[in-house]
Amino acid sequence: MLVSILSIIVNIAYFVVLNMNIYTDRAMMPTGEIREWHRSPIARLNIADQSFLFYLQIVLAAASIITSVLFLFGVRGRMIRTIQLVSIIGSTIVFIIIMIVTSNSHAKYA
C-alpha cells in the first residue's frame, strides 16, 4: 500500500518538474542583441524533436497511477502488482533519460 501511495506522489512530482522552467537558452539575434528564453524540459524535448519521450512518460505514469489506484481500492493480484512495479521503474528511467537529453540539447536559431 505504501508503494502505491509513493508511486502516485512520485509520478505527480515528475510532471511538476517536467513543467518547471529550469533551463535558460540564450541566442544572438540578427540585430546583435542577445535574447533569452526560460524553458521547461518538455519545451526542450519539442525543440529537439524528441517529444516521443514525453508521450512514453505519460503512458508509463498513467499505467503506474491506474494500477496504484486499483491496488489501493483492494484489487489484489500478481499481474496488477507486476504491472505496477514495471511501470514505476519504467517511469523513473524515462524521467532520468528526459532530464539527461534535455540538459544536453541545444536549440539552433537561424
Coordinates of N, CA and C in Angstrom, one line a residue:
M1 N 0.8 -1.2 0.0 CA 0.0 0.0 0.0 C 0.9 1.3 0.0
L2 N 2.0 1.2 0.7 CA 2.9 2.4 0.8 C 3.5 2.6 -0.6
V3 N 3.8 1.6 -1.3 CA 4.4 1.7 -2.7 C 3.4 2.4 -3.6
S4 N 2.1 2.0 -3.5 CA 1.1 2.6 -4.3 C 1.0 4.1 -4.1
I5 N 1.0 4.6 -2.8 CA 0.9 6.0 -2.5 C 2.1 6.7 -3.0
L6 N 3.3 6.1 -2.7 CA 4.5 6.7 -3.2 C 4.6 6.8 -4.7
S7 N 4.1 5.8 -5.4 CA 4.1 5.8 -6.9 C 3.2 7.0 -7.4
I8 N 2.1 7.2 -6.8 CA 1.3 8.4 -7.2 C 2.0 9.7 -7.0
I9 N 2.5 9.8 -5.8 CA 3.2 11.1 -5.4 C 4.4 11.3 -6.3
V10 N 5.2 10.3 -6.6 CA 6.4 10.4 -7.4 C 6.1 10.8 -8.9
N11 N 5.0 10.2 -9.4 CA 4.6 10.5 -10.8 C 4.1 11.9 -10.9
I12 N 3.4 12.4 -9.9 CA 3.0 13.8 -9.9 C 4.2 14.7 -9.8
A13 N 5.1 14.4 -9.0 CA 6.3 15.2 -8.9 C 7.1 15.2 -10.2
Y14 N 7.2 14.1 -10.9 CA 7.8 14.1 -12.2 C 7.2 15.1 -13.2
F15 N 5.9 15.1 -13.2 CA 5.2 16.0 -14.1 C 5.4 17.5 -13.7
V16 N 5.4 17.7 -12.4 CA 5.7 19.1 -11.9 C 7.1 19.5 -12.4
V17 N 8.1 18.7 -12.2 CA 9.5 19.0 -12.6 C 9.5 19.2 -14.1
L18 N 8.9 18.3 -14.9 CA 8.9 18.4 -16.3 C 8.3 19.7 -16.8
N19 N 7.4 20.3 -16.1 CA 6.7 21.6 -16.5 C 7.4 22.8 -15.9
M20 N 8.4 22.7 -15.1 CA 9.1 23.8 -14.5 C 10.0 24.4 -15.5
N21 N 10.1 25.7 -15.5 CA 11.1 26.4 -16.4 C 12.5 26.4 -15.7
I22 N 13.3 25.4 -16.0 CA 14.6 25.2 -15.3 C 15.7 25.5 -16.2
Y23 N 15.5 25.6 -17.5 CA 16.6 25.8 -18.4 C 16.5 27.3 -19.0
T24 N 17.7 27.8 -19.2 CA 17.8 29.2 -19.8 C 18.5 29.0 -21.1
D25 N 17.9 29.4 -22.2 CA 18.6 29.4 -23.5 C 18.8 30.9 -23.9
R26 N 20.0 31.1 -24.5 CA 20.4 32.4 -25.0 C 20.9 32.2 -26.4
A27 N 20.5 33.2 -27.2 CA 20.9 33.2 -28.6 C 21.1 34.6 -29.1
M28 N 22.1 34.8 -30.0 CA 22.4 36.1 -30.6 C 21.4 36.3 -31.8
M29 N 20.7 37.4 -31.7 CA 19.7 37.7 -32.8 C 20.4 38.4 -33.9
P30 N 19.8 38.5 -35.1 CA 20.4 39.2 -36.2 C 20.7 40.6 -36.0
T31 N 19.9 41.2 -35.1 CA 20.1 42.6 -34.8 C 21.3 42.9 -33.8
G32 N 21.9 41.8 -33.3 CA 23.0 42.0 -32.5 C 22.7 41.8 -31.0
E33 N 21.5 41.8 -30.6 CA 21.1 41.7 -29.2 C 21.0 40.2 -28.9
I34 N 21.1 39.9 -27.6 CA 21.0 38.6 -27.1 C 19.6 38.4 -26.5
R35 N 19.0 37.3 -27.0 CA 17.7 37.0 -26.5 C 17.7 35.8 -25.6
E36 N 16.9 35.8 -24.5 CA 17.0 34.8 -23.5 C 15.6 34.2 -23.4
W37 N 15.5 32.9 -23.3 CA 14.3 32.1 -23.1 C 14.4 31.2 -21.9
H38 N 13.4 31.1 -21.1 CA 13.3 30.2 -20.0 C 12.4 29.1 -20.4
R39 N 12.9 27.9 -20.4 CA 12.2 26.7 -20.9 C 12.1 25.6 -20.0
S40 N 11.1 24.8 -20.1 CA 10.9 23.6 -19.3 C 11.5 22.4 -20.1
P41 N 11.7 21.3 -19.4 CA 12.2 20.1 -20.2 C 11.2 19.7 -21.3
I42 N 9.9 19.9 -21.1 CA 9.0 19.5 -22.2 C 9.2 20.4 -23.4
A43 N 9.4 21.7 -23.2 CA 9.7 22.6 -24.3 C 11.0 22.2 -25.0
R44 N 12.0 21.8 -24.2 CA 13.3 21.4 -24.9 C 13.1 20.1 -25.6
L45 N 12.3 19.2 -25.2 CA 12.1 18.0 -26.0 C 11.4 18.3 -27.3
N46 N 10.5 19.2 -27.3 CA 9.8 19.6 -28.5 C 10.8 20.3 -29.5
I47 N 11.7 21.1 -29.0 CA 12.7 21.8 -29.8 C 13.6 20.7 -30.4
A48 N 14.0 19.7 -29.7 CA 14.9 18.7 -30.1 C 14.2 17.6 -30.9
D49 N 12.9 17.7 -31.2 CA 12.1 16.7 -31.9 C 12.2 15.4 -31.3
Q50 N 12.1 15.3 -30.0 CA 12.1 14.1 -29.3 C 10.9 14.0 -28.3
S51 N 9.8 14.5 -28.7 CA 8.6 14.6 -27.9 C 8.1 13.2 -27.6
F52 N 8.5 12.1 -28.3 CA 8.0 10.8 -28.1 C 8.4 10.3 -26.7
L53 N 9.5 10.9 -26.1 CA 9.9 10.6 -24.7 C 8.9 11.0 -23.7
F54 N 8.3 12.2 -24.0 CA 7.3 12.7 -23.1 C 6.0 11.9 -23.2
Y55 N 5.7 11.4 -24.4 CA 4.5 10.6 -24.5 C 4.7 9.2 -23.9
L56 N 5.9 8.7 -23.9 CA 6.3 7.5 -23.2 C 6.1 7.7 -21.7
Q57 N 6.6 8.8 -21.2 CA 6.5 9.1 -19.8 C 5.0 9.2 -19.4
I58 N 4.2 9.8 -20.2 CA 2.7 9.9 -19.9 C 2.1 8.5 -19.8
V59 N 2.4 7.6 -20.8 CA 1.9 6.3 -20.8 C 2.3 5.5 -19.5
L60 N 3.6 5.5 -19.2 CA 4.1 4.8 -18.1 C 3.5 5.3 -16.8
A61 N 3.5 6.7 -16.7 CA 2.9 7.3 -15.5 C 1.4 6.9 -15.3
A62 N 0.7 6.9 -16.4 CA -0.7 6.6 -16.3 C -0.9 5.1 -15.9
A63 N -0.1 4.2 -16.5 CA -0.2 2.8 -16.1 C 0.1 2.7 -14.6
S64 N 1.1 3.4 -14.1 CA 1.5 3.3 -12.7 C 0.4 3.9 -11.8
I65 N -0.1 5.0 -12.2 CA -1.2 5.6 -11.3 C -2.4 4.7 -11.3
I66 N -2.8 4.2 -12.5 CA -4.0 3.4 -12.5 C -3.9 2.1 -11.7
T67 N -2.8 1.5 -11.9 CA -2.6 0.2 -11.1 C -2.4 0.5 -9.6
S68 N -1.9 1.7 -9.3 CA -1.8 2.0 -7.9 C -3.1 2.3 -7.3
V69 N -4.0 3.0 -8.0 CA -5.3 3.3 -7.5 C -6.1 1.9 -7.4
L70 N -6.0 1.1 -8.4 CA -6.6 -0.2 -8.3 C -6.2 -1.0 -7.1
F71 N -4.9 -1.0 -6.8 CA -4.3 -1.7 -5.7 C -4.8 -1.0 -4.4
L72 N -5.0 0.3 -4.3 CA -5.5 1.0 -3.1 C -7.0 0.6 -2.9
F73 N -7.7 0.4 -4.0 CA -9.1 0.1 -3.8 C -9.4 -1.4 -3.6
G74 N -8.3 -2.2 -3.4 CA -8.5 -3.5 -3.0 C -8.3 -4.6 -4.1
V75 N -8.0 -4.2 -5.3 CA -7.8 -5.2 -6.3 C -6.5 -5.8 -6.1
R76 N -6.4 -7.0 -5.7 CA -5.2 -7.7 -5.5 C -4.9 -8.7 -6.6
G77 N -3.7 -8.8 -6.9 CA -3.4 -9.8 -8.0 C -1.9 -9.6 -8.3
R78 N -1.4 -10.7 -8.7 CA 0.1 -10.7 -9.1 C 0.3 -9.9 -10.3
M79 N -0.6 -10.0 -11.3 CA -0.5 -9.3 -12.5 C -0.5 -7.7 -12.3
I80 N -1.5 -7.3 -11.5 CA -1.6 -5.9 -11.1 C -0.3 -5.4 -10.5
R81 N 0.2 -6.2 -9.5 CA 1.4 -5.8 -8.8 C 2.6 -5.8 -9.8
T82 N 2.7 -6.7 -10.7 CA 3.8 -6.7 -11.7 C 3.8 -5.5 -12.6
I83 N 2.6 -5.2 -13.1 CA 2.4 -4.0 -14.0 C 2.8 -2.8 -13.2
Q84 N 2.4 -2.7 -11.9 CA 2.7 -1.5 -11.1 C 4.2 -1.3 -11.0
L85 N 4.9 -2.4 -10.6 CA 6.3 -2.3 -10.4 C 7.0 -1.9 -11.7
V86 N 6.7 -2.6 -12.8 CA 7.3 -2.3 -14.1 C 7.1 -0.9 -14.5
S87 N 5.9 -0.4 -14.3 CA 5.6 1.0 -14.8 C 6.2 2.0 -13.9
I88 N 6.4 1.7 -12.6 CA 7.1 2.7 -11.7 C 8.5 2.8 -12.1
I89 N 9.2 1.6 -12.3 CA 10.6 1.6 -12.7 C 10.7 2.2 -14.1
G90 N 9.9 1.9 -15.0 CA 9.9 2.5 -16.4 C 9.7 4.0 -16.3
S91 N 8.8 4.5 -15.6 CA 8.6 5.9 -15.5 C 9.8 6.6 -14.9
T92 N 10.4 6.0 -13.9 CA 11.6 6.7 -13.3 C 12.8 6.7 -14.3
I93 N 12.9 5.6 -15.0 CA 14.0 5.5 -16.0 C 13.8 6.5 -17.2
V94 N 12.6 6.6 -17.6 CA 12.3 7.6 -18.7 C 12.4 9.0 -18.2
F95 N 12.1 9.3 -17.0 CA 12.2 10.6 -16.4 C 13.7 11.0 -16.4
I96 N 14.6 10.1 -16.0 CA 16.0 10.3 -15.9 C 16.5 10.5 -17.3
I97 N 16.1 9.7 -18.3 CA 16.5 9.9 -19.7 C 16.1 11.3 -20.2
I98 N 14.9 11.7 -19.9 CA 14.4 13.0 -20.3 C 15.3 14.1 -19.8
M99 N 15.6 14.0 -18.5 CA 16.4 15.1 -17.9 C 17.8 15.1 -18.5
I100 N 18.4 13.9 -18.8 CA 19.7 13.9 -19.5 C 19.6 14.5 -20.9
V101 N 18.6 14.1 -21.6 CA 18.5 14.5 -23.0 C 18.3 16.0 -23.1
T102 N 17.4 16.5 -22.2 CA 17.2 18.0 -22.2 C 18.3 18.8 -21.7
S103 N 19.1 18.3 -20.9 CA 20.3 19.0 -20.4 C 21.4 19.1 -21.5
N104 N 21.4 18.1 -22.4 CA 22.4 18.1 -23.4 C 21.9 18.6 -24.8
S105 N 20.7 19.1 -24.9 CA 20.2 19.5 -26.1 C 20.4 21.1 -26.2
H106 N 20.8 21.5 -27.4 CA 20.9 22.9 -27.6 C 20.2 23.3 -28.9
A107 N 19.3 24.3 -28.7 CA 18.5 24.7 -29.8 C 19.3 25.6 -30.8
K108 N 19.1 25.5 -32.0 CA 19.7 26.3 -33.0 C 18.7 27.3 -33.6
Y109 N 19.1 28.5 -33.6 CA 18.2 29.6 -34.1 C 18.8 30.1 -35.4
A110 N 18.1 30.2 -36.4 CA 18.6 30.8 -37.7 C 17.8 32.0 -38.1

